[in-house]
Coordinates of C-alpha atoms and ligand atoms in Angstrom, one line a residue:
M1 CA -44.5 -26.2 -25.7
S2 CA -45.3 -24.2 -28.9
S3 CA -43.1 -25.1 -31.8
G4 CA -42.8 -21.4 -32.7
T5 CA -40.5 -21.9 -35.7
S6 CA -42.5 -22.1 -38.9
S7 CA -40.3 -21.2 -41.9
P8 CA -40.5 -17.9 -43.7
P9 CA -42.7 -18.5 -46.7
D10 CA -41.0 -17.8 -50.0
E11 CA -43.9 -16.7 -52.0
T12 CA -44.8 -13.8 -49.9
A13 CA -42.7 -11.7 -47.6
A14 CA -45.1 -11.9 -44.7
D15 CA -47.2 -14.6 -42.9
P16 CA -50.8 -13.2 -43.3
E17 CA -51.7 -14.4 -39.9
T18 CA -49.0 -12.7 -38.0
S19 CA -47.9 -10.0 -40.5
E20 CA -44.4 -11.1 -39.7
T21 CA -41.7 -10.4 -42.3
A22 CA -39.3 -13.1 -43.4
L23 CA -36.6 -11.5 -41.3
E24 CA -38.8 -11.4 -38.2
T25 CA -39.8 -15.0 -38.7
A26 CA -36.1 -16.0 -39.1
R27 CA -35.1 -14.1 -35.9
R28 CA -37.9 -15.7 -34.0
Q29 CA -36.8 -19.1 -35.2
L30 CA -33.2 -18.3 -34.1
E31 CA -34.3 -17.2 -30.6
H32 CA -36.6 -20.1 -30.2
A33 CA -33.9 -22.7 -31.0
A34 CA -31.3 -20.8 -29.0
A35 CA -33.5 -20.9 -25.9
E36 CA -33.2 -24.7 -26.0
L37 CA -29.4 -24.6 -26.1
D38 CA -26.7 -23.3 -23.8
L39 CA -25.1 -21.0 -26.3
D40 CA -22.8 -18.0 -26.1
P41 CA -25.2 -15.1 -26.3
N42 CA -22.6 -13.2 -28.4
V43 CA -22.8 -15.9 -31.1
V44 CA -26.6 -15.6 -31.1
E45 CA -26.4 -11.8 -31.3
R46 CA -24.0 -12.2 -34.2
L47 CA -26.4 -14.6 -36.0
R48 CA -29.3 -12.1 -35.8
H49 CA -27.5 -10.0 -38.4
P50 CA -26.3 -10.7 -41.9
T51 CA -22.5 -10.6 -42.6
R52 CA -23.1 -8.3 -45.5
V53 CA -25.8 -7.0 -47.8
Q54 CA -24.8 -5.7 -51.2
R55 CA -27.3 -3.3 -52.8
V56 CA -26.7 -2.6 -56.5
S57 CA -28.3 -0.5 -59.2
V58 CA -28.7 -2.6 -62.4
P59 CA -29.3 -0.6 -65.6
L60 CA -31.4 -2.5 -68.1
R61 CA -31.6 -1.5 -71.7
R62 CA -35.1 -2.5 -72.9
D63 CA -35.6 -3.8 -76.4
D64 CA -37.2 -0.5 -77.4
G65 CA -33.9 1.3 -76.5
S66 CA -35.0 2.9 -73.3
V67 CA -33.1 2.4 -70.1
E68 CA -34.5 1.4 -66.7
V69 CA -32.4 1.2 -63.5
L70 CA -33.5 -1.7 -61.4
T71 CA -32.4 -2.5 -57.8
G72 CA -30.7 -5.8 -56.8
Y73 CA -29.5 -7.3 -53.6
R74 CA -27.3 -10.0 -52.3
A75 CA -27.6 -10.8 -48.6
Q76 CA -24.9 -13.0 -47.1
H77 CA -25.9 -14.2 -43.7
D78 CA -23.3 -16.6 -42.4
D79 CA -20.2 -18.4 -43.8
A80 CA -18.7 -19.9 -40.7
R81 CA -19.2 -23.4 -42.1
G82 CA -18.3 -22.7 -45.8
P83 CA -19.1 -20.4 -48.7
F84 CA -22.5 -18.5 -48.7
K85 CA -25.1 -20.4 -50.7
G86 CA -28.6 -19.5 -51.8
G87 CA -30.9 -18.5 -54.7
L88 CA -31.2 -15.4 -56.9
R89 CA -34.8 -14.4 -57.6
F90 CA -36.4 -12.0 -60.1
H91 CA -39.6 -10.9 -58.4
P92 CA -41.4 -7.6 -57.8
H93 CA -41.5 -8.3 -54.0
V94 CA -37.7 -8.7 -53.6
S95 CA -36.6 -6.5 -50.7
E96 CA -33.5 -6.1 -48.6
E97 CA -35.3 -7.4 -45.5
E98 CA -36.7 -10.4 -47.3
C99 CA -33.3 -11.3 -48.7
V100 CA -31.8 -11.2 -45.2
G101 CA -34.5 -13.4 -43.7
L102 CA -34.3 -15.9 -46.5
A103 CA -30.5 -15.9 -46.3
M104 CA -30.7 -16.7 -42.6
W105 CA -33.1 -19.5 -43.4
M106 CA -30.5 -20.9 -45.9
T107 CA -27.9 -21.0 -43.2
W108 CA -30.1 -23.4 -41.2
K109 CA -31.0 -25.5 -44.2
T110 CA -27.3 -26.1 -45.2
A111 CA -26.5 -26.7 -41.5
V112 CA -29.3 -29.3 -40.9
M113 CA -27.9 -31.2 -43.9
D114 CA -24.4 -30.8 -42.6
L115 CA -23.2 -29.3 -45.9
P116 CA -20.0 -27.2 -45.7
L117 CA -21.9 -24.1 -46.8
G118 CA -23.5 -21.0 -45.3
G119 CA -26.6 -19.0 -46.2
A120 CA -27.3 -16.3 -48.7
K121 CA -30.2 -14.9 -50.9
G122 CA -30.5 -12.2 -53.5
G123 CA -32.5 -10.9 -56.4
I124 CA -33.7 -8.1 -58.5
V125 CA -36.9 -6.1 -57.9
V126 CA -38.6 -6.9 -61.2
N127 CA -41.6 -8.7 -62.6
P128 CA -39.9 -11.4 -64.8
K129 CA -43.1 -11.6 -66.9
T130 CA -42.2 -8.1 -68.3
L131 CA -38.8 -9.3 -69.6
S132 CA -38.2 -10.5 -73.1
P133 CA -35.5 -13.3 -73.4
T134 CA -32.9 -10.7 -74.6
E135 CA -33.8 -8.3 -71.7
R136 CA -33.5 -11.1 -69.3
E137 CA -30.1 -12.1 -70.6
R138 CA -28.8 -8.5 -70.5
L139 CA -30.2 -8.0 -66.9
T140 CA -28.6 -11.2 -65.7
R141 CA -25.2 -10.4 -67.2
R142 CA -25.2 -6.9 -65.7
F143 CA -26.3 -8.3 -62.3
A144 CA -23.4 -10.8 -62.5
E145 CA -21.0 -7.9 -63.2
E146 CA -22.3 -5.9 -60.2
L147 CA -22.0 -8.9 -57.9
R148 CA -18.6 -9.9 -59.2
D149 CA -16.6 -8.9 -56.1
I150 CA -18.7 -10.8 -53.6
V151 CA -19.6 -14.0 -55.5
G152 CA -17.3 -16.9 -56.5
P153 CA -16.9 -20.6 -56.1
N154 CA -15.1 -20.2 -52.8
T155 CA -17.1 -17.3 -51.5
D156 CA -20.7 -17.2 -52.5
I157 CA -22.5 -19.5 -54.9
P158 CA -26.0 -18.4 -56.2
A159 CA -28.6 -20.8 -57.6
P160 CA -32.0 -20.5 -59.4
D161 CA -35.0 -19.3 -57.4
M162 CA -38.4 -17.7 -58.2
G163 CA -38.3 -16.2 -61.6
T164 CA -34.9 -17.5 -62.5
D165 CA -33.9 -20.9 -64.1
P166 CA -31.0 -23.0 -65.5
Q167 CA -30.6 -20.6 -68.5
T168 CA -30.3 -17.6 -66.1
M169 CA -27.6 -19.5 -64.2
A170 CA -25.8 -20.3 -67.6
W171 CA -25.7 -16.5 -68.5
F172 CA -24.6 -15.6 -64.9
M173 CA -21.8 -18.2 -65.1
D174 CA -20.7 -17.0 -68.6
A175 CA -20.6 -13.3 -67.5
Y176 CA -18.6 -14.2 -64.4
S177 CA -16.2 -16.4 -66.4
V178 CA -15.6 -13.7 -69.0
Q179 CA -14.7 -11.3 -66.3
Q180 CA -12.4 -13.8 -64.6
G181 CA -10.8 -14.9 -67.9
E182 CA -11.4 -18.5 -67.1
T183 CA -14.5 -20.8 -67.3
T184 CA -15.7 -21.0 -63.7
P185 CA -18.7 -23.4 -63.5
G186 CA -18.6 -23.5 -59.7
V187 CA -19.7 -19.9 -59.3
V188 CA -23.4 -20.9 -59.6
T189 CA -25.4 -24.2 -59.3
G190 CA -28.6 -25.2 -61.1
K191 CA -27.0 -24.9 -64.5
P192 CA -27.9 -27.0 -67.5
P193 CA -25.9 -30.4 -67.3
E194 CA -24.1 -29.5 -70.6
I195 CA -22.1 -26.8 -68.8
G196 CA -21.5 -28.2 -65.4
G197 CA -25.0 -28.8 -64.0
S198 CA -25.7 -32.0 -62.2
Y199 CA -27.9 -34.8 -63.3
G200 CA -30.8 -35.2 -60.9
R201 CA -30.9 -31.6 -59.7
E202 CA -34.4 -30.9 -60.9
A203 CA -35.9 -34.0 -59.3
A204 CA -33.9 -33.7 -56.1
P205 CA -36.3 -31.7 -53.8
G206 CA -39.2 -34.1 -54.7
R207 CA -36.9 -37.1 -54.2
S208 CA -35.9 -35.8 -50.7
V209 CA -39.6 -35.2 -49.8
A210 CA -40.3 -38.9 -50.7
I211 CA -37.3 -40.1 -48.7
I212 CA -38.3 -38.2 -45.7
V213 CA -41.9 -39.4 -46.0
R214 CA -40.5 -43.0 -46.1
E215 CA -38.3 -42.5 -43.0
A216 CA -41.0 -40.7 -41.0
C217 CA -43.5 -43.5 -41.8
R218 CA -40.9 -46.1 -40.7
Y219 CA -40.5 -44.1 -37.5
Y220 CA -44.3 -44.1 -36.9
D221 CA -44.7 -47.8 -38.0
K222 CA -46.6 -47.1 -41.1
P223 CA -45.8 -49.6 -43.8
M224 CA -45.2 -48.2 -47.3
D225 CA -47.5 -50.7 -49.1
D226 CA -50.4 -49.6 -46.9
L227 CA -49.8 -45.9 -47.1
S228 CA -52.2 -43.3 -48.4
V229 CA -50.7 -39.9 -49.4
A230 CA -52.2 -36.6 -50.6
I231 CA -50.0 -34.2 -52.3
Q232 CA -50.8 -30.5 -53.0
G233 CA -49.0 -29.1 -56.1
F234 CA -47.9 -31.3 -59.0
G235 CA -44.8 -29.4 -60.1
S236 CA -41.1 -30.2 -59.7
V237 CA -41.5 -31.0 -56.0
G238 CA -45.0 -32.6 -55.9
A239 CA -44.8 -34.7 -59.1
N240 CA -41.4 -36.1 -58.3
A241 CA -42.3 -37.0 -54.8
A242 CA -45.7 -38.5 -55.9
R243 CA -44.1 -40.7 -58.6
L244 CA -41.3 -42.0 -56.3
L245 CA -43.7 -42.8 -53.5
D246 CA -46.0 -44.6 -55.9
S247 CA -43.0 -46.6 -57.2
W248 CA -42.2 -47.6 -53.6
G249 CA -45.8 -49.0 -53.2
A250 CA -47.6 -46.1 -51.6
D251 CA -51.1 -45.1 -52.7
V252 CA -51.1 -41.5 -53.9
V253 CA -54.8 -40.8 -53.5
A254 CA -54.9 -37.1 -54.4
V255 CA -52.8 -34.6 -56.3
S256 CA -53.6 -31.0 -57.3
D257 CA -52.5 -28.0 -59.2
V258 CA -53.8 -24.4 -59.1
N259 CA -57.1 -25.5 -60.7
G260 CA -58.1 -28.1 -58.2
A261 CA -57.4 -31.7 -57.1
V262 CA -58.0 -35.2 -58.5
H263 CA -58.9 -37.9 -55.9
D264 CA -59.2 -41.6 -56.0
P265 CA -59.1 -43.5 -52.6
S266 CA -57.7 -46.6 -54.3
G267 CA -54.7 -44.7 -55.7
L268 CA -54.1 -42.5 -58.8
P269 CA -52.0 -43.4 -61.9
V270 CA -49.5 -40.6 -61.1
D271 CA -47.2 -41.4 -64.1
E272 CA -50.1 -40.6 -66.4
I273 CA -51.1 -37.3 -64.8
P274 CA -49.1 -34.4 -66.5
S275 CA -46.7 -32.6 -64.1
H276 CA -46.4 -28.8 -64.3
D277 CA -43.3 -29.2 -66.5
E278 CA -44.9 -31.7 -68.9
E279 CA -48.1 -29.7 -69.3
P280 CA -48.8 -26.8 -67.0
E281 CA -51.9 -26.8 -64.9
A282 CA -53.4 -29.9 -66.6
V283 CA -53.9 -32.2 -63.5
T284 CA -57.6 -32.0 -63.6
E285 CA -58.1 -31.9 -67.4
N286 CA -59.3 -35.4 -68.0
A287 CA -60.6 -36.1 -64.5
E288 CA -64.2 -37.2 -63.9
T289 CA -64.4 -35.8 -60.4
V290 CA -62.5 -32.7 -59.2
I291 CA -62.2 -31.6 -55.6
A292 CA -61.0 -28.2 -54.3
N293 CA -57.4 -27.8 -53.0
D294 CA -58.9 -27.0 -49.6
E295 CA -60.6 -30.4 -49.6
L296 CA -57.4 -32.1 -50.5
L297 CA -55.8 -30.6 -47.4
E298 CA -58.6 -32.1 -45.2
L299 CA -58.6 -35.7 -46.6
D300 CA -58.4 -38.6 -44.2
V301 CA -54.9 -39.9 -45.3
D302 CA -51.8 -41.2 -43.6
V303 CA -49.6 -38.4 -45.1
L304 CA -50.3 -35.0 -46.3
A305 CA -47.5 -33.3 -48.3
P306 CA -48.2 -29.7 -49.3
C307 CA -45.8 -29.1 -52.2
A308 CA -47.2 -26.0 -53.9
I309 CA -46.9 -22.7 -52.1
G310 CA -46.5 -21.2 -48.7
N311 CA -49.2 -20.5 -46.0
V312 CA -51.8 -23.1 -47.1
I313 CA -52.3 -24.7 -43.7
T314 CA -53.4 -21.9 -41.5
G315 CA -55.1 -21.1 -38.2
Q316 CA -58.4 -21.4 -40.0
N317 CA -58.0 -25.0 -41.5
A318 CA -55.4 -26.7 -39.3
G319 CA -58.2 -28.0 -37.0
A320 CA -59.7 -29.8 -40.1
V321 CA -56.6 -31.6 -41.2
R322 CA -57.2 -35.3 -40.8
A323 CA -53.8 -36.6 -42.0
D324 CA -51.7 -38.5 -39.4
L325 CA -48.5 -36.8 -40.6
V326 CA -47.7 -33.6 -42.5
V327 CA -44.5 -33.4 -44.5
E328 CA -43.6 -29.9 -45.8
G329 CA -42.6 -30.1 -49.5
A330 CA -43.1 -26.4 -50.3
N331 CA -41.3 -23.7 -48.3
G332 CA -43.4 -22.5 -45.4
P333 CA -46.8 -24.2 -46.2
V334 CA -47.7 -24.4 -42.5
T335 CA -48.2 -21.0 -40.7
F336 CA -47.0 -20.3 -37.2
A337 CA -50.6 -20.5 -35.9
A338 CA -51.3 -23.8 -37.7
D339 CA -48.1 -25.3 -36.4
S340 CA -49.3 -24.7 -32.8
I341 CA -52.7 -26.2 -33.5
L342 CA -51.3 -29.3 -35.2
E343 CA -48.8 -29.8 -32.4
Q344 CA -51.6 -29.6 -29.8
R345 CA -53.6 -32.1 -31.8
G346 CA -50.6 -34.4 -31.9
V347 CA -50.1 -34.2 -35.7
P348 CA -46.4 -34.3 -36.4
V349 CA -45.1 -31.8 -39.0
I350 CA -41.8 -32.6 -40.6
P351 CA -40.3 -29.3 -41.6
D352 CA -39.3 -28.0 -45.1
I353 CA -35.8 -27.2 -43.9
L354 CA -35.2 -31.0 -43.9
A355 CA -37.8 -32.4 -46.3
N356 CA -37.1 -30.4 -49.4
A357 CA -33.4 -30.0 -48.7
G358 CA -32.6 -32.4 -51.6
G359 CA -32.3 -29.3 -53.8
V360 CA -29.5 -27.6 -52.0
T361 CA -27.8 -31.0 -51.4
V362 CA -27.6 -31.8 -55.1
S363 CA -26.5 -28.2 -55.6
Y364 CA -23.6 -29.0 -53.3
F365 CA -22.9 -32.1 -55.4
E366 CA -23.0 -29.9 -58.5
W367 CA -20.4 -27.6 -57.0
L368 CA -18.2 -30.6 -56.1
Q369 CA -18.4 -31.9 -59.7
D370 CA -17.6 -28.4 -61.0
I371 CA -14.5 -27.7 -58.8
N372 CA -13.2 -31.3 -59.4
R373 CA -14.0 -31.2 -63.2
R374 CA -15.6 -34.6 -62.9
K375 CA -19.2 -35.5 -63.7
W376 CA -21.2 -37.9 -61.6
S377 CA -23.8 -40.3 -63.1
R378 CA -27.5 -39.8 -62.2
E379 CA -27.3 -43.1 -60.2
R380 CA -24.4 -41.8 -58.1
V381 CA -26.2 -38.5 -57.5
N382 CA -29.3 -40.3 -56.3
E383 CA -27.3 -42.8 -54.2
E384 CA -25.4 -39.9 -52.4
L385 CA -28.6 -38.0 -52.0
E386 CA -30.2 -41.0 -50.3
N387 CA -27.2 -41.2 -47.9
E388 CA -27.3 -37.5 -47.1
M389 CA -31.0 -37.5 -46.5
V390 CA -31.0 -40.5 -44.2
T391 CA -28.1 -39.2 -42.2
A392 CA -29.8 -35.8 -41.7
W393 CA -33.1 -37.5 -40.8
N394 CA -31.3 -39.7 -38.2
A395 CA -29.6 -36.6 -36.7
V396 CA -32.9 -34.7 -36.5
R397 CA -34.6 -37.8 -35.0
E398 CA -32.0 -38.0 -32.3
E399 CA -32.7 -34.4 -31.3
Y400 CA -36.5 -35.2 -31.4
D401 CA -36.1 -38.3 -29.3
E402 CA -33.9 -36.6 -26.7
R403 CA -35.9 -33.4 -26.2
D404 CA -39.6 -32.6 -25.7
V405 CA -39.9 -30.5 -28.8
S406 CA -41.6 -30.6 -32.3
W407 CA -39.8 -32.0 -35.3
R408 CA -39.4 -28.4 -36.6
T409 CA -37.7 -27.3 -33.4
A410 CA -35.5 -30.4 -33.4
A411 CA -34.3 -29.5 -36.9
Y412 CA -33.6 -25.9 -35.9
I413 CA -31.8 -26.9 -32.8
L414 CA -29.5 -29.3 -34.8
A415 CA -28.8 -26.6 -37.4
L416 CA -28.1 -23.8 -34.8
S417 CA -25.9 -26.0 -32.7
R418 CA -23.7 -26.8 -35.8
V419 CA -23.5 -23.1 -36.8
A420 CA -22.8 -21.9 -33.2
K421 CA -20.1 -24.6 -32.8
A422 CA -18.4 -23.4 -35.9
H423 CA -18.4 -19.8 -34.6
E424 CA -17.1 -21.0 -31.2
L425 CA -14.2 -22.9 -32.7
R426 CA -13.3 -20.1 -35.1
G427 CA -13.8 -17.3 -32.5
L428 CA -15.8 -14.1 -32.7
W429 CA -13.9 -11.0 -33.7
P430 CA -14.8 -8.4 -31.1
Ligands
NAD501 P1 -43.6 -25.6 -59.7 O1 -43.9 -24.3 -60.3 O2 -42.8 -26.6 -60.5 O3 -45.0 -26.3 -59.3 C1 -45.9 -25.7 -58.4 C2 -47.2 -26.5 -58.4 O4 -48.1 -26.0 -57.5 C3 -48.0 -26.5 -59.7 O5 -48.6 -27.7 -60.0 C4 -49.0 -25.4 -59.5 O6 -50.2 -25.6 -60.3 C5 -49.3 -25.7 -58.1 N1 -49.9 -24.5 -57.4 C6 -49.6 -23.2 -57.5 N2 -50.4 -22.4 -56.8 C7 -51.2 -23.3 -56.2 C8 -52.3 -23.1 -55.3 N3 -52.7 -21.8 -54.9 N4 -53.0 -24.2 -54.8 C9 -52.6 -25.4 -55.3 N5 -51.6 -25.6 -56.1 C10 -51.0 -24.6 -56.6 O7 -42.9 -25.3 -58.3 P2 -41.9 -26.3 -57.5 O8 -40.5 -26.1 -58.0 O9 -42.5 -27.7 -57.4 O10 -42.0 -25.6 -56.0 C11 -43.0 -25.9 -55.1 C12 -42.7 -25.4 -53.8 O11 -41.5 -26.0 -53.3 C13 -42.3 -23.9 -53.6 O12 -42.7 -23.5 -52.3 C14 -40.8 -23.9 -53.8 O13 -40.3 -22.7 -53.2 C15 -40.5 -25.1 -53.0 N6 -39.2 -25.6 -53.3 C16 -38.8 -25.8 -54.6 C17 -37.5 -26.3 -54.9 C18 -37.0 -26.6 -56.3 O14 -35.8 -26.6 -56.5 N7 -37.9 -26.7 -57.2 C19 -36.6 -26.6 -53.8 C20 -37.1 -26.4 -52.5 C21 -38.3 -25.9 -52.3

């Protein structure tokens, strides 16, 4: 059976091999998982549509005094299991359709982790590189004002995404708090720790990738101290995953950035290679031999973890992948066509919806800390993340063992069954 459920990539609106938009991909995923379950068709029909999409005009006064009116969106897909949750991006390709597709995808991500949250996504159509710091602040504050009626710690909780960061969330939180007349840190996550952000949030997606690599290798009887791993991308996700796996005894034999990859079959000193945060795009700077990113994807390793961008394993190169196992660290690195080829070749692909879900999980921890006004230590965050990831892995593994489906389909089935159950219990309003 074809897996048929690759995730909507977040770097581009469409999969170049299928020309599918994020919304079309999200609907295909929904229908594919629904076909495996005996669900009320009315619930499935409901889930094909967002609950609400808010489109706003956001006037921006530029530093030169001129005013531009930009367009922003907030798509709220489903909140049957808890408040809407998802990022706000500043990107020239933001569109209503993309926001709806990615909001739907957030619904499955929070559900697969069994977090009491739903799915949302939003953003402003703008190239963030054209914004000065003061323009960025004014734009964020005005956007917070425009979204005031539909966001809040009990209704919809945004987070950073492409083109936005902890400082953006700090301004958003401040603007919302001023409007409310009380400091409301729980309205957004991904804030700096000084104002209610969580320790361990930045490292969480990479940490979850490492945990899922470890669990998957246990499942396939691959001992950690004998494991070779290749990781594409050495940013927040890739570097954190690489360093954790290295500290657990694995050999990280290749890592890369946009300029190329470094490779050493006996294992790289990953602590000494600068991550994207430490020194951008410097992975290959002091390397004697550099290989291309495409070559990294085709190395003969136990585990390949693409942690850079979407759509890197395609119908063209999936046949050349020699890894025994692929774990998706980035969002949507394996295209729909590649997914089918890898499945036919018997190469398991552990999906992004599970592997990089450490980010939204620690966002949930941040929200808990904010509404309880009680900070957790980094140790506690990491311990709770470990528990949540292993629990989610075990739940997906049970679906995988029970049904003749791919890991991706198993994860979507689990997520959809949880969301559908919530709808069934609460009842659909005709
Ligand atoms: P980042 O900007 O910190 O790092 C990205 C890395 O990928 C850099 O090393 C960069 O040089 C490299 N890269 C960029 N383009 C490349 C290319 N064409 N070929 C090879 N390498 C390339 O980004 P990040 O936060 O680590 O995110 C990576 C991926 O993980 C994205 O798909 C992102 O959406 C996803 N993700 C991130 C988070 C998070 O909270 N950081 C959470 C979940 C998923």
